[in-house]
Amino acid sequence: MRWTRCLRLAVAGTVAAAALFPLPAAHAEPTDGSLTDLVNPFIGTQREGNTFPGATVPFGMVQFSPDTGHRTGYDYGQHTIRGFSLVHLSGVGCPIGGDLPVLPTTGDVTETDYTKYAAGFSHAHEQASPGFYRVGLDSGIEAQLTATERAGVQRYTFPATDKANVLLNTGQSLHRNVSSTVEILDDHTVRTKITGSGFCRSTRPYTVYTLTRFDRPFTAHGTWYQDSITRGATRSSGPGPNGAYVTFDTTSDRTVEATTALSYVDARGAEVNLAATQGRSFDQVRQAARRAWEDRLGDVRVQGGGDTLRTTFYSSLYRSFLAPNIGSDADGRYRGWDQKTHRARGFTYYQNWSLWDTYRTQAQLLSLLAPHESRDMALSLLKVDEEGGWLPKWGYGPVETNIMSGDPVTPFLTNAYQQGLLTGYEERVYRALRKNADGVPPADTMYTGRESNREYLAHGFAPYVKGRPYAKPGDSDYHHGGSVTLEYALSDAMLAQMARKLGHTADAARYAARSRNYRNVFDRSTGFVRARDTSGAFAGPADPARSEGFHEGTAWQYQWLVPQDLRDMIGLIGGEKAADARLDAFFAYDRLLKDPARTAREVWVNGPYAYYNADKYNPQNEPDLIAPYAYLWTGKPWKTTDVVHAALTLFTDGPTGMTGNDDVGTMSAWNVLSSIGIFPIQPGYPSWGLTTPVFDRVDLALDRAYYPRGKLTVTAPGASDGNRYIQGVRVGGAAYDRTYVTTDALRRPGVLEFTVGARPSGWGTGPDAAPPALK
């Protein structure tokens, strides 16, 4: 990096000191060939992308990052930092985490509310890269953060003063803080216990335990409760504002370092995790984090493309590895969904499941690039069922939030099965999925599962019941009967494939029949899917752009969510010609050809929460992720390339460079896979739709345990905006005319070659070229 220097004068009480802050270049080309230097963690930190710029390692339990006052953590448009807290999720739409915000200050400690003692800062004095964050505060203090799997490491450089403080705020978080306790154990160590809740409409609490150890003794300390500060106190507990401060003399030695370990199990877990980090300096931890990211990013090597394209690509790849998160401590213990302590043996336990989002893209990307971790993630979900009683829908830590709708856990787990990740566990996972698909969790549990399943099984559709009171905290499937019917049917199709492969033929036939229930919400009078009420009548406005009963979308956007048999849906619409015309209208295809980037930004849906009242493609939200690939079924595969490449222009290298919320890596994985040229068009099944890559060559290093050749190479020499149409495809050197490949086809030769040109060709237009129906 290139650095300049500036001098700021910090005044705290009667103490004045000067501090030097390095000014990072906005973006610099790697000087040593490091891929981490291509990652910009600030992408998505503005306009509700809800990403975070702080320090973490791949799938780490800790995400040590600044909170500026935005409800999900950091917003690039804000200019004060309330604290550096331990827990964040990338791109979620509701507040969660933000536990234990710590902030260095100088002078007397007089405020206990972090909105009042927040420190100003400038982006000119801020730097972030994978595993590292650095900022110069207006107070004259420089803060640096790095992380291990289960701990955050901080380094503060203070002005010369005898009143250099670190505030540890246990009572304020991004979510609702239920209660907290802070204890100063000795002149190096602070312990906390924090209980919080409140993700979206969830009210179920979870608890985190932390242990912070400083590298030098503090000279003074105290605690606070509410707005009352008690100097010299060693303990504070209760609901509301609660915390502690420790003070150092930095008149000669200006640097203070500390390590904070996190556990979801108990205080001993935090001790174990801290011990796993002890003995390493800040710089050693930072370098280890950088190596971990370099190793992950190095599994994908691209050739071609400009600077911006490579930055957006590798930044998306980086965000794809942020979650799910390690949930077990260094000794293998974890907090199960029965709220008891268990020990993971032979695998790492993971948590934080944004399944409605990630089952469509990120799960498939991780199955390619991180199969060992993907296996452990699937086994962790199995443990959720075996210990808690049911599979989750949207889990945070050890609790179910019931956010979003449908049955997303089924395609998530059937994908793991189809990718060969569940060897030895197939029947156990299948039993859990069958129970989930055929039942409804009891009323006295925290799970909603397939909440509308009784009606769905009896009548072939999930009813839309407008205004029905919530039975449990979270979202209700009854409020989204139209989209829920499609989601249940998709999951049934994927479970049918797993059942058939395992030899459960009767189950397979039953689920396959249910997979066609999408037909029951197709309104022939409008030619669109439409929700039904409890009587079976179509509900809500007939206008598909004003439809009701669809979760975060309209009938226009959901009509393509039938990947198990999109050809049949095309037949219901009126055939390939009619469906192609509808797709053209949906994507504003004529305008797109003239100006792809402008159409993507001005004609398509372009508000992060603009889910409703629209008849156009929404590239920012999950219901439409597969939609650009629908042209593979209408015999116009070149139109898929046109739409995908237009959507890719929405990913840029600045703070607003995300398409809406990242949703824990979902949108980032969409960018990565679509840029490579392979996309999971039937989530839960190992089929990949083909479109023109944006790079001349992509080399993926794959795990030989699952991919015997140990690699996949995708080539498209000369690919560019003006040279983007597939003229031919070769798999393992043999000509290939279908618009999709299977995972097995990728495993054997390990080479996928695209020939591209300036105009559409006849490739992929044959009668057998379209992806198959899953029946």
Coordinates of C-alpha atoms in Angstrom, one line a residue, residues 94 199 218 292 375 387 408 414 455 471 473 484 532 542 587 589 592 605-606 646 658 670:
C94 CA -32.3 -6.8 10.5
F199 CA -33.5 -10.4 15.0
F218 CA -4.2 -1.1 33.7
A292 CA -5.9 -17.8 5.7
R375 CA -20.0 -31.3 5.0
E387 CA -30.8 -32.2 19.6
P408 CA -35.3 -23.7 2.6
T414 CA -30.3 -32.2 -0.6
E455 CA -53.4 -27.4 4.3
A471 CA -48.5 -18.2 16.1
P473 CA -42.3 -15.0 16.6
V484 CA -44.8 -20.7 0.0
R532 CA -55.4 -18.9 -2.9
A542 CA -55.6 -10.1 -10.3
F587 CA -36.2 -7.9 -18.3
Y589 CA -34.9 -6.8 -23.0
L592 CA -31.3 -3.8 -22.3
V605 CA -36.2 -2.8 -9.5
N606 CA -33.5 -0.9 -7.7
A646 CA -26.2 -6.6 -17.5
M658 CA -23.8 -4.4 -3.9
W670 CA -24.5 -15.2 -7.4

